[in-house]
mmCIF file of C-alpha atoms in Angstrom:
data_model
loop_
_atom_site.group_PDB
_atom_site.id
_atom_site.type_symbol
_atom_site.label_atom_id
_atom_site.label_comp_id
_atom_site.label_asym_id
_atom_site.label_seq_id
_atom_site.Cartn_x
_atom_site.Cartn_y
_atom_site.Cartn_z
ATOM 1 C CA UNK A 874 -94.755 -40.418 79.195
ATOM 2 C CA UNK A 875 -93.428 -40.213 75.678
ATOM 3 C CA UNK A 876 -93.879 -36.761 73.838
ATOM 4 C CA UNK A 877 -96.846 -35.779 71.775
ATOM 5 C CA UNK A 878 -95.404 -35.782 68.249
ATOM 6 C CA UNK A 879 -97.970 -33.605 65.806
ATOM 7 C CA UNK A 880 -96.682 -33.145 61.602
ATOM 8 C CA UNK A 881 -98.302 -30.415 59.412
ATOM 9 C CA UNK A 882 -98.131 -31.107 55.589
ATOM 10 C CA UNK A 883 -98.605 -27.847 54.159
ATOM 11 C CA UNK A 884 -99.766 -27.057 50.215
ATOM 12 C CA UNK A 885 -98.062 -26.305 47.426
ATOM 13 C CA UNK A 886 -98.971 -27.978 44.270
ATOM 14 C CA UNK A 887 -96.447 -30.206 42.661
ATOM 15 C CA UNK A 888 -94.184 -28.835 45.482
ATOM 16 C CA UNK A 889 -95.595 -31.787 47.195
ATOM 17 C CA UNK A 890 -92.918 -33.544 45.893
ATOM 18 C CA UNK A 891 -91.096 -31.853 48.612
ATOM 19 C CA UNK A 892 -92.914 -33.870 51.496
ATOM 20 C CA UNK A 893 -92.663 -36.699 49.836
ATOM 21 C CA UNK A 894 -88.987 -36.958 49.848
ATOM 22 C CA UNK A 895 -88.781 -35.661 53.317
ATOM 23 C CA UNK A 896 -90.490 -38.092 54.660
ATOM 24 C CA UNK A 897 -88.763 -41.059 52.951
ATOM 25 C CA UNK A 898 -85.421 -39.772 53.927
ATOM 26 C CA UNK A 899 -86.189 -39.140 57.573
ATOM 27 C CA UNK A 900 -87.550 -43.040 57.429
ATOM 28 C CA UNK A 901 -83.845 -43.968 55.998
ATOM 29 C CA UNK A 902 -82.183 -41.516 58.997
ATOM 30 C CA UNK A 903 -83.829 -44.010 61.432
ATOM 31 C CA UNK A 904 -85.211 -40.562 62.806
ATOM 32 C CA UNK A 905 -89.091 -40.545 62.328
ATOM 33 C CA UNK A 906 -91.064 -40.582 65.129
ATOM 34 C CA UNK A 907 -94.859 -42.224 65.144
ATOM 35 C CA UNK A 908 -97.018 -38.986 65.092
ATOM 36 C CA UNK A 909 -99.805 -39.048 67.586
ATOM 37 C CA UNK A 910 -102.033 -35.839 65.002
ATOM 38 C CA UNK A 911 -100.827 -35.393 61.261
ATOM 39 C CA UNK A 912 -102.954 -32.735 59.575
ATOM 40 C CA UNK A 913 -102.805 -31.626 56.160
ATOM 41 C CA UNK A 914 -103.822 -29.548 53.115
ATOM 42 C CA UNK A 915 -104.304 -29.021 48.938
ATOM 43 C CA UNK A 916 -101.252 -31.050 48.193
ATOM 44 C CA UNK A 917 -100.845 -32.131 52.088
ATOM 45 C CA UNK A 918 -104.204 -33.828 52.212
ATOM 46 C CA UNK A 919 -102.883 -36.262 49.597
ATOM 47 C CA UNK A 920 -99.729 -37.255 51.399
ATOM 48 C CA UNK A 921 -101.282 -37.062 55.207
ATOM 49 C CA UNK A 922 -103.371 -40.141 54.700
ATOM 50 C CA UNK A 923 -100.528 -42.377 54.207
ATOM 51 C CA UNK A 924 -97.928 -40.075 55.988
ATOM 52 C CA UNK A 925 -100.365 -40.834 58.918
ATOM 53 C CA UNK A 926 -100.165 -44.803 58.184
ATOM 54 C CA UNK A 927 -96.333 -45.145 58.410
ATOM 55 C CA UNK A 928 -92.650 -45.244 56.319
ATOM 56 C CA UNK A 929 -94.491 -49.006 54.755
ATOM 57 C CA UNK A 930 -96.345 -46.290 52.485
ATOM 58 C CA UNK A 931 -93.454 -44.040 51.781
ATOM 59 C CA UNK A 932 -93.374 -45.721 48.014
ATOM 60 C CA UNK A 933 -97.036 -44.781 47.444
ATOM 61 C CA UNK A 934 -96.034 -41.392 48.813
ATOM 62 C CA UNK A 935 -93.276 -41.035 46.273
ATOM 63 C CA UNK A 936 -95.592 -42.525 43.253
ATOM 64 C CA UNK A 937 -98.496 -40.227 43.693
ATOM 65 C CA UNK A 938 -95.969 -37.124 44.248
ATOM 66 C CA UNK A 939 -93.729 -37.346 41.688
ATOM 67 C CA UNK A 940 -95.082 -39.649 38.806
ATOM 68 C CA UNK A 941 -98.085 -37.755 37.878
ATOM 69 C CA UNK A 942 -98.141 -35.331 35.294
ATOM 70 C CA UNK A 943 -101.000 -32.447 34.376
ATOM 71 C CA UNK A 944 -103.363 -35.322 32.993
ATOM 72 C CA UNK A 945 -103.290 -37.128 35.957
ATOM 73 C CA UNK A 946 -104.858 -34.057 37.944
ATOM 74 C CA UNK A 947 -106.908 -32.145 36.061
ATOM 75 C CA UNK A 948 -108.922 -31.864 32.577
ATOM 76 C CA UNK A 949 -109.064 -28.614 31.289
ATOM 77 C CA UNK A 950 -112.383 -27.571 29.437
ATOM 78 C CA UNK A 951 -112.684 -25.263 26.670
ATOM 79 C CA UNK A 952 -111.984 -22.013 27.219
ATOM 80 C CA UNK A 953 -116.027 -21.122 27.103
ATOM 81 C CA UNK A 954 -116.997 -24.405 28.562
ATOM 82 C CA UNK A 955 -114.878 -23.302 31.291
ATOM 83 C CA UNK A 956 -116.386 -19.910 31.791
ATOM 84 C CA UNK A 957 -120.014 -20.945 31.737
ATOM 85 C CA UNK A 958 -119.157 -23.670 34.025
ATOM 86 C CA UNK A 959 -117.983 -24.463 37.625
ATOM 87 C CA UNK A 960 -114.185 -24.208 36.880
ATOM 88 C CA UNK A 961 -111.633 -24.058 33.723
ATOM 89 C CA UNK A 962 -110.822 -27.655 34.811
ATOM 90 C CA UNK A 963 -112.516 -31.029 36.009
ATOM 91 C CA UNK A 964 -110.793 -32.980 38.606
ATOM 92 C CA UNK A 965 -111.907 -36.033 37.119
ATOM 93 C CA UNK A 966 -108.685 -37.594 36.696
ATOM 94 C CA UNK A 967 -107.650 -36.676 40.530
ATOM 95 C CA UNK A 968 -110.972 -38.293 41.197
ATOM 96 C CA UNK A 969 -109.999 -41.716 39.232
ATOM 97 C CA UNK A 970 -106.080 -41.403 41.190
ATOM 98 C CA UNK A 971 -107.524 -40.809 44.581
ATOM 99 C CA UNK A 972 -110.224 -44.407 44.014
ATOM 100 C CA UNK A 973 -106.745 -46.430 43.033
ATOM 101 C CA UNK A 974 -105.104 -45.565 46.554
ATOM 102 C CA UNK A 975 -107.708 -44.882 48.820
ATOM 103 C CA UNK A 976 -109.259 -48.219 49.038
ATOM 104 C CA UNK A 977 -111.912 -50.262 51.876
ATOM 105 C CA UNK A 978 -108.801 -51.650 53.183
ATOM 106 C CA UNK A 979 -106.892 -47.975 53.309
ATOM 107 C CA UNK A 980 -109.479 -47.270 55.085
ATOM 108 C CA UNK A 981 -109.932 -49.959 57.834
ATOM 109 C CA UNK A 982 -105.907 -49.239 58.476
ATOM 110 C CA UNK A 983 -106.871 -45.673 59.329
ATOM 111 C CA UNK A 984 -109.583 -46.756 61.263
ATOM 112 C CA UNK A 985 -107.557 -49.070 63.090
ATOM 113 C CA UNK A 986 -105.016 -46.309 64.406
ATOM 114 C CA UNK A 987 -107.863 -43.531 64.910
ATOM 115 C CA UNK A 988 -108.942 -46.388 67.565
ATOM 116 C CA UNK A 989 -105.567 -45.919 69.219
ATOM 117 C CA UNK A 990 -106.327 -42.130 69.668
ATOM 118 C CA UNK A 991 -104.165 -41.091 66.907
ATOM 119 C CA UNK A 992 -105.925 -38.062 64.888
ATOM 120 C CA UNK A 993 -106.027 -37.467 60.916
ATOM 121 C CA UNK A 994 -107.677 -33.793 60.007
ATOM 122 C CA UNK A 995 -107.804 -32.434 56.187
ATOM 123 C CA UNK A 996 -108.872 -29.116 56.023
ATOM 124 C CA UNK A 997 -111.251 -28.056 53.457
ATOM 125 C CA UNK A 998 -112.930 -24.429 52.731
ATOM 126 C CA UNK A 999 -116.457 -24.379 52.640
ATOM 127 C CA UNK A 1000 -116.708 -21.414 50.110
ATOM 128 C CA UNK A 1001 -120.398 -20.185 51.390
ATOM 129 C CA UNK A 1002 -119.590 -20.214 54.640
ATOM 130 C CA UNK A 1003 -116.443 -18.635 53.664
ATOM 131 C CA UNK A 1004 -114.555 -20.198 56.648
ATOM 132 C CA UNK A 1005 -112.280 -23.102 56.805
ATOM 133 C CA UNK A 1006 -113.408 -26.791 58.085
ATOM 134 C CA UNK A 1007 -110.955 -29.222 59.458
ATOM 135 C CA UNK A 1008 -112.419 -33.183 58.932
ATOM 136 C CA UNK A 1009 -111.692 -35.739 61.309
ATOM 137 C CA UNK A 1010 -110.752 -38.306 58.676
ATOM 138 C CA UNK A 1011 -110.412 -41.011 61.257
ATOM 139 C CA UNK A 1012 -113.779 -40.952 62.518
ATOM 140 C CA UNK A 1013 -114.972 -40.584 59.117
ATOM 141 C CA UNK A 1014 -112.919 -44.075 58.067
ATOM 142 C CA UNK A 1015 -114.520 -45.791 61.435
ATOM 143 C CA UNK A 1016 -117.821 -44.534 60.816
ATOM 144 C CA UNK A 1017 -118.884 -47.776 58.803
ATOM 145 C CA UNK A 1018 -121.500 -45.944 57.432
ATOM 146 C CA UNK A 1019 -122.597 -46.543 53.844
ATOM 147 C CA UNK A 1020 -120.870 -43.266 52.099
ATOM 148 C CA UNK A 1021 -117.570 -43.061 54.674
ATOM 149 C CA UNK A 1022 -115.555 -43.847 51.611
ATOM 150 C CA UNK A 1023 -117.415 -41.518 49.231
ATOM 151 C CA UNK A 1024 -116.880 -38.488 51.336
ATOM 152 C CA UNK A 1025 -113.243 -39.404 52.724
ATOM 153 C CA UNK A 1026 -112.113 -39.468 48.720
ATOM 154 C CA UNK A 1027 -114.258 -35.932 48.369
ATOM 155 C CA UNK A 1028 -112.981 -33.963 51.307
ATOM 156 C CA UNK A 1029 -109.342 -34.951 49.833
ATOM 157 C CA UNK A 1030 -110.295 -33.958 46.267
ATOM 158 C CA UNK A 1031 -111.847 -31.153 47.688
ATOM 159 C CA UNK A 1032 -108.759 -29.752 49.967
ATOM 160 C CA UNK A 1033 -107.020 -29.739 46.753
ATOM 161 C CA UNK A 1034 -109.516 -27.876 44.269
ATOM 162 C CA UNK A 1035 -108.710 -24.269 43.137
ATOM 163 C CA UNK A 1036 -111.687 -22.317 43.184
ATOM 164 C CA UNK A 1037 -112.021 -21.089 39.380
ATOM 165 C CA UNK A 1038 -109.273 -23.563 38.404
ATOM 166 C CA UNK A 1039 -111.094 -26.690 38.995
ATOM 167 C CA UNK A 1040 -114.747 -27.328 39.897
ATOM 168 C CA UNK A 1041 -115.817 -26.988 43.500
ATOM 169 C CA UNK A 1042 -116.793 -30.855 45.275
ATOM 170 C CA UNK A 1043 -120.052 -30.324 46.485
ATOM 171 C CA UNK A 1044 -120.866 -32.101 50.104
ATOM 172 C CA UNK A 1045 -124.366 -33.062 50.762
ATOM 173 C CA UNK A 1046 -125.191 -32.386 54.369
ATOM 174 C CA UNK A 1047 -128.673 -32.166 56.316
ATOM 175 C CA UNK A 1048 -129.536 -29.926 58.850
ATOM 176 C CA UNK A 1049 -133.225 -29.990 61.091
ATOM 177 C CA UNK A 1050 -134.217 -32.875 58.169
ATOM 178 C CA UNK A 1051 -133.507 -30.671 55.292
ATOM 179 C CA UNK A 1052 -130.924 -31.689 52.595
ATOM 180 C CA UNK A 1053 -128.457 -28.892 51.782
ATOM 181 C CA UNK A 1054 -124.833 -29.190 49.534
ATOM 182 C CA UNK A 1055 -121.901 -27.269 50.427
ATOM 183 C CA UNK A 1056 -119.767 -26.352 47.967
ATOM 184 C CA UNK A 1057 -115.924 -27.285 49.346
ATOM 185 C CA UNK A 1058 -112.899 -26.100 47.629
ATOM 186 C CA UNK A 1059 -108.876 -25.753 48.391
ATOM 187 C CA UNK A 1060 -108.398 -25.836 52.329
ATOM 188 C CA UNK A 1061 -105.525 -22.979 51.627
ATOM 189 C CA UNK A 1062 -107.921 -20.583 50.705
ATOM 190 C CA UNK A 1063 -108.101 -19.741 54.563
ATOM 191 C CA UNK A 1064 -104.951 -21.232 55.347
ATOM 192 C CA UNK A 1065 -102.495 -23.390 53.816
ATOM 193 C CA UNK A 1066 -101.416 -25.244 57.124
ATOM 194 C CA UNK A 1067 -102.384 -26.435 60.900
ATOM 195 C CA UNK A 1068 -101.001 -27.977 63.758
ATOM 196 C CA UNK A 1069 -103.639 -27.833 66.517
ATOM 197 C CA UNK A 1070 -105.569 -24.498 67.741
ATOM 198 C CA UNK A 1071 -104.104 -22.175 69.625
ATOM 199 C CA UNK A 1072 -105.663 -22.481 72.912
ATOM 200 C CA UNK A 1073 -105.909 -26.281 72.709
ATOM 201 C CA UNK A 1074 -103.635 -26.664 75.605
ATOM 202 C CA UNK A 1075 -104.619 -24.399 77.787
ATOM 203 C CA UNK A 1076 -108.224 -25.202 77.329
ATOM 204 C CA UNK A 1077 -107.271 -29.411 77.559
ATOM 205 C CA UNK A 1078 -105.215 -28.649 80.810
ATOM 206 C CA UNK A 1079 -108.710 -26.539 82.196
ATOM 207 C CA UNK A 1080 -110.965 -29.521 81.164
ATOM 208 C CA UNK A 1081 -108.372 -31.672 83.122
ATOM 209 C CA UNK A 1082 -108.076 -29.803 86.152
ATOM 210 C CA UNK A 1083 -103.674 -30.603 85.745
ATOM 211 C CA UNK A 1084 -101.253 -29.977 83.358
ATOM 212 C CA UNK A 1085 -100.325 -31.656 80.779
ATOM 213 C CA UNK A 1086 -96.845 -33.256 81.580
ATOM 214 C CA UNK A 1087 -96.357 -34.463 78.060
ATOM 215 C CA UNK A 1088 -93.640 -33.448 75.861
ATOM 216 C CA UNK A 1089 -94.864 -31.734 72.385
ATOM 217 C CA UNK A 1090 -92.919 -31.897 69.448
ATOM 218 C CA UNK A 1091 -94.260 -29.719 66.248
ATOM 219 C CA UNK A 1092 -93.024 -30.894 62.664
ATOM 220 C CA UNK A 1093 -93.852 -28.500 59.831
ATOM 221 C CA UNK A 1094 -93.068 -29.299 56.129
ATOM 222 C CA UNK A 1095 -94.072 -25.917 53.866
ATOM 223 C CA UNK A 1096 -94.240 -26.919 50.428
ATOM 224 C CA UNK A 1097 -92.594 -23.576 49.492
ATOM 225 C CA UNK A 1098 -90.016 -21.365 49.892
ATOM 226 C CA UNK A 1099 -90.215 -18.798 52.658
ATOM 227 C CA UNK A 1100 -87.940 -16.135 50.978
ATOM 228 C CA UNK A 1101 -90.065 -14.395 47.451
ATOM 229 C CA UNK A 1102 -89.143 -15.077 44.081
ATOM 230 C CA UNK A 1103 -88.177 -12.223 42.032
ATOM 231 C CA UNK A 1104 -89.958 -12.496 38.594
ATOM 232 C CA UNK A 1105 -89.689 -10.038 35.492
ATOM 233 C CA UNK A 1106 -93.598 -9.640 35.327
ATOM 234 C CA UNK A 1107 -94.942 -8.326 31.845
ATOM 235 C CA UNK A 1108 -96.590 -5.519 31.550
ATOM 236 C CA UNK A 1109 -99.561 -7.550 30.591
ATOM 237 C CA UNK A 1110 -103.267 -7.327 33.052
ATOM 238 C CA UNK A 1111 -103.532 -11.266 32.990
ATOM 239 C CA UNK A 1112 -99.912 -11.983 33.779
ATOM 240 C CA UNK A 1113 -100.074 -9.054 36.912
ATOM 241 C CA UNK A 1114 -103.088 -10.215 37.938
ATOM 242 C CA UNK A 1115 -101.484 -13.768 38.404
ATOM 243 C CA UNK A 1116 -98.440 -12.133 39.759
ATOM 244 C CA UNK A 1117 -100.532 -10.355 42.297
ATOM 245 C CA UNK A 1118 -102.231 -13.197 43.571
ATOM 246 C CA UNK A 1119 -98.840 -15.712 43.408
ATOM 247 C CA UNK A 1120 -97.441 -13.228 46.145
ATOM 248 C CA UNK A 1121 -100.762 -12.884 48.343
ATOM 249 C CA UNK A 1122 -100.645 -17.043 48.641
ATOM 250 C CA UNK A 1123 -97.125 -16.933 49.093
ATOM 251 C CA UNK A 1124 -97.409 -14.153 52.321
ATOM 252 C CA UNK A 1125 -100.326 -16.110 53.604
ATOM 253 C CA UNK A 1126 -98.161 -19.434 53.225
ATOM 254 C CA UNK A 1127 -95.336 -17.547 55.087
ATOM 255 C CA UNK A 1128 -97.620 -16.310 57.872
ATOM 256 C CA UNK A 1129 -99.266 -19.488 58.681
ATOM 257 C CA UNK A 1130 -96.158 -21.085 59.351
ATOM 258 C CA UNK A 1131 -94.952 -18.039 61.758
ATOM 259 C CA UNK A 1132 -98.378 -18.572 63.251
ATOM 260 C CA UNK A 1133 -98.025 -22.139 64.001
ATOM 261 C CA UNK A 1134 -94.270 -21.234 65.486
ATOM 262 C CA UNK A 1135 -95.841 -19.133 68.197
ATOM 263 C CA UNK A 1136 -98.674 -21.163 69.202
ATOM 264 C CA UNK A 1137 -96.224 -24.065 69.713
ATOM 265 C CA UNK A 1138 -93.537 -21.601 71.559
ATOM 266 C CA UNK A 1139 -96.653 -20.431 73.849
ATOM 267 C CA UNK A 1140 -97.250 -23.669 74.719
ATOM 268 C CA UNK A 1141 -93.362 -24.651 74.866
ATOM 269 C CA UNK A 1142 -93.147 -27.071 72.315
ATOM 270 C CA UNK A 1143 -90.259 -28.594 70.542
ATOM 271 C CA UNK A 1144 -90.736 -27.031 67.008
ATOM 272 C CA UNK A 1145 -89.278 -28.192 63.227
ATOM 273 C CA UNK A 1146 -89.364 -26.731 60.432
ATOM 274 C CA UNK A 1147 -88.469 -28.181 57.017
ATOM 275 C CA UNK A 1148 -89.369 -25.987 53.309
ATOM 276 C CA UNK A 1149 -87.437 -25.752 50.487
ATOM 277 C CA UNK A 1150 -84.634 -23.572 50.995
ATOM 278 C CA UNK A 1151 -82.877 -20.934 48.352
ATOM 279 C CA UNK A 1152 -80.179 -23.359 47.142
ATOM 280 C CA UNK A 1153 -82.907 -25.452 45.814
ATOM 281 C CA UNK A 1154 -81.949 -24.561 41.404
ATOM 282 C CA UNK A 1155 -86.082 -23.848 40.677
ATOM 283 C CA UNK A 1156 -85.743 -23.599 36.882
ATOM 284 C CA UNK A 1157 -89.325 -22.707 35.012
ATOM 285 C CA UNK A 1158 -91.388 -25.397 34.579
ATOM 286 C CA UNK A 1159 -94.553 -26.856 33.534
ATOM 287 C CA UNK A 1160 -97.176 -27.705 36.114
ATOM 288 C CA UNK A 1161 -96.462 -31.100 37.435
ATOM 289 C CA UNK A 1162 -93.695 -31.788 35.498
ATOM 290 C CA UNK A 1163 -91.602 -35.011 36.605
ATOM 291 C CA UNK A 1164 -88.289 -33.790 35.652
ATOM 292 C CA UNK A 1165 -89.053 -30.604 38.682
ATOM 293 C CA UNK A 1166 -90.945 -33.125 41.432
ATOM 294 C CA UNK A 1167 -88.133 -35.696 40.700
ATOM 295 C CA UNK A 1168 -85.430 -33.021 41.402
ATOM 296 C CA UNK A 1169 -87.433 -31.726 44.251
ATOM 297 C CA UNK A 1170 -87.668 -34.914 46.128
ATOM 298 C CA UNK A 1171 -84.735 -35.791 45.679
ATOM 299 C CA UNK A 1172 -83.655 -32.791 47.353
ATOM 300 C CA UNK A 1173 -85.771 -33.125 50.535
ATOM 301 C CA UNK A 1174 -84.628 -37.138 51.405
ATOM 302 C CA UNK A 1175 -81.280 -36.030 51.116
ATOM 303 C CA UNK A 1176 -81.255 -33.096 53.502
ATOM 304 C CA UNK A 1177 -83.649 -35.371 55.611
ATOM 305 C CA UNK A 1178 -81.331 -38.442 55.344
ATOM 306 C CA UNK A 1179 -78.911 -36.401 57.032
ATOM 307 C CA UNK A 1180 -80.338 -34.478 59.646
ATOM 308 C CA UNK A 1181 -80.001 -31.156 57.657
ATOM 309 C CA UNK A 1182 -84.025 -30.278 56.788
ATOM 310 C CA UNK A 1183 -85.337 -29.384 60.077
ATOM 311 C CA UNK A 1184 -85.343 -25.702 61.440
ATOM 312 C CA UNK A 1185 -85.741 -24.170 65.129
ATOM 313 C CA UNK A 1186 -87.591 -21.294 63.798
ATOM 314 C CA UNK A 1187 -88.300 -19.380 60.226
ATOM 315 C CA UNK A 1188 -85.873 -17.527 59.964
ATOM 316 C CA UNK A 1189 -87.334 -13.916 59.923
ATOM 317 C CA UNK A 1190 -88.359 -14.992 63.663
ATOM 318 C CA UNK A 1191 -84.700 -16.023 64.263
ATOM 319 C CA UNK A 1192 -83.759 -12.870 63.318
ATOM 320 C CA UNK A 1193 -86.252 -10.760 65.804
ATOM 321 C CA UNK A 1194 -84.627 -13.220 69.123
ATOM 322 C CA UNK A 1195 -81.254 -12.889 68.669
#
């Protein structure tokens, strides 16, 4: 039987940009598999629909990653509106990009491959709950129902909404024939990236009676660096404040991907790795600024063009085995 091949698209912002080239360049190595599960979140979630589709929507990929610029995400509000509001930005614009590519017929092509037992999961955090909820997005595109396209667009807008930065999407949902809304914000607030659970196997091989006797192959892109950035931070509240919580999402970034690394070394998968390494020149930058994404995809097709993007292990786990 051929091997089980799963790809994570982590967040990262305009680091997206990252994936994007990746993922064109490993189409031009003649090295990408067909992924059986492709997962993703914030900035993942918009490149997993069509990573999930095939190479034929590597253009799209590039367009949406490295073409936009701050007016194509978000609208800020005034500085009060913002306050007295939901967020200090609406996600209208994101809203009008997402309608352009995810179409009816985007969605009968997902549809189509969910039918072949291929898997598509966004992950989304449901803030009152305070926990994180991973949507089967091709069940949701074969639905048929009358608001499948609705809520596929919102769970993506959704995985990708900064709480305080941009308003919340809110998810109407009924429960013993009452109508409730959740209110659904950036899937990385829990955790920026996911393969599969970590007893999956085990538990599949239980159900099953036998083991598995398929290959599994784990492809990771992090959006990110693994190694900090050192920053001269003023001695300013806002601008430690900011610093502060840069570094927590940057640890929790760094964790998830060690976390993935052992679940697929308990279950003795083939693992890869690809994030933007330290000889990557990140000069300061506006947000979503073409110049950067340009550079940065650029980066990741060539080091995927030749075979040089994809890592055994992070490399602080590297360093404990040896």
């Amino acid at each position: 039987m051929p091997p089980i091949n799963f790809l994570a698209i982590s967040g990262g912002g305009d680091k997206g940009a990252f994936a994007a080239g990746v993922l064109a360049g490993w189409t031009v190595s003649g090295q990408r598999p067909a992924f059986r599960v492709v997962t993703g979140v914030s900035a993942g979630a918009l490149i997993a629909p069509f990573a999930y589709l095939g190479s034929e929507y590597d253009d799209i990929v590039r367009q949406v990653a490295t073409s936009i610029g701050p007016g194509d995400v978000f609208k800020p509000r005034s500085r009060l509106g913002g306050l007295l509001s939901d967020g200090m930005s609406t996600s209208a614009p994101l809203r009008r990009l997402i309608k352009k590519y995810v179409t009816p017929e985007l969605l009968a092509q997902i549809a189509k491959e969910y039918d072949k037992g291929r898997a598509l999961e966004i992950a989304t955090t449901d803030l009152d709950a305070g926990r994180q909820v991973i949507w089967n997005m091709g069940a949701i595109a074969s639905s048929s129902t009358p608001g499948a396209l609705e809520l596929f667009r919102n769970i993506m807008i959704a995985s990708i909404s900064i709480p305080g930065a941009v308003s919340p999407v809110m998810i109407d949902v009924e429960v013993d024939g009452k109508r409730y809304q959740e209110m659904h914000v950036d899937g990385g607030v829990i955790a920026q990236l996911f393969a599969y659970p970590p007893r999956a196997v085990a538990a599949l091989e239980k159900a099953t009676g036998k083991p598995l006797n398929r290959s599994l192959r784990v492809y990771v892109i992090r959006n990110g660096r693994l190694d900090p950035d050192w920053i001269d931070t003023p001695r300013r509240t806002l601008a430690i404040g900011r610093r502060a919580i840069d570094s927590l999402v940057q640890a929790e970034g760094v964790e998830d991907v060690r976390r993935t690394y052992r679940i697929a070394s308990q279950d003795k998968a083939d693992f890869n790795l690809a994030y933007i390494g330290p000889d990557f020149a990140d000069a300061k930058h506006e947000m979503f600024e073409n110049s950067y994404m340009n550079s940065l995809f650029d980066y990741g097709y060539r080091l995927a063009r030749e075979g040089a993007v994809w890592h055994k292990a992070p490399p602080d786990e590297l360093d404990t085995t040896r």
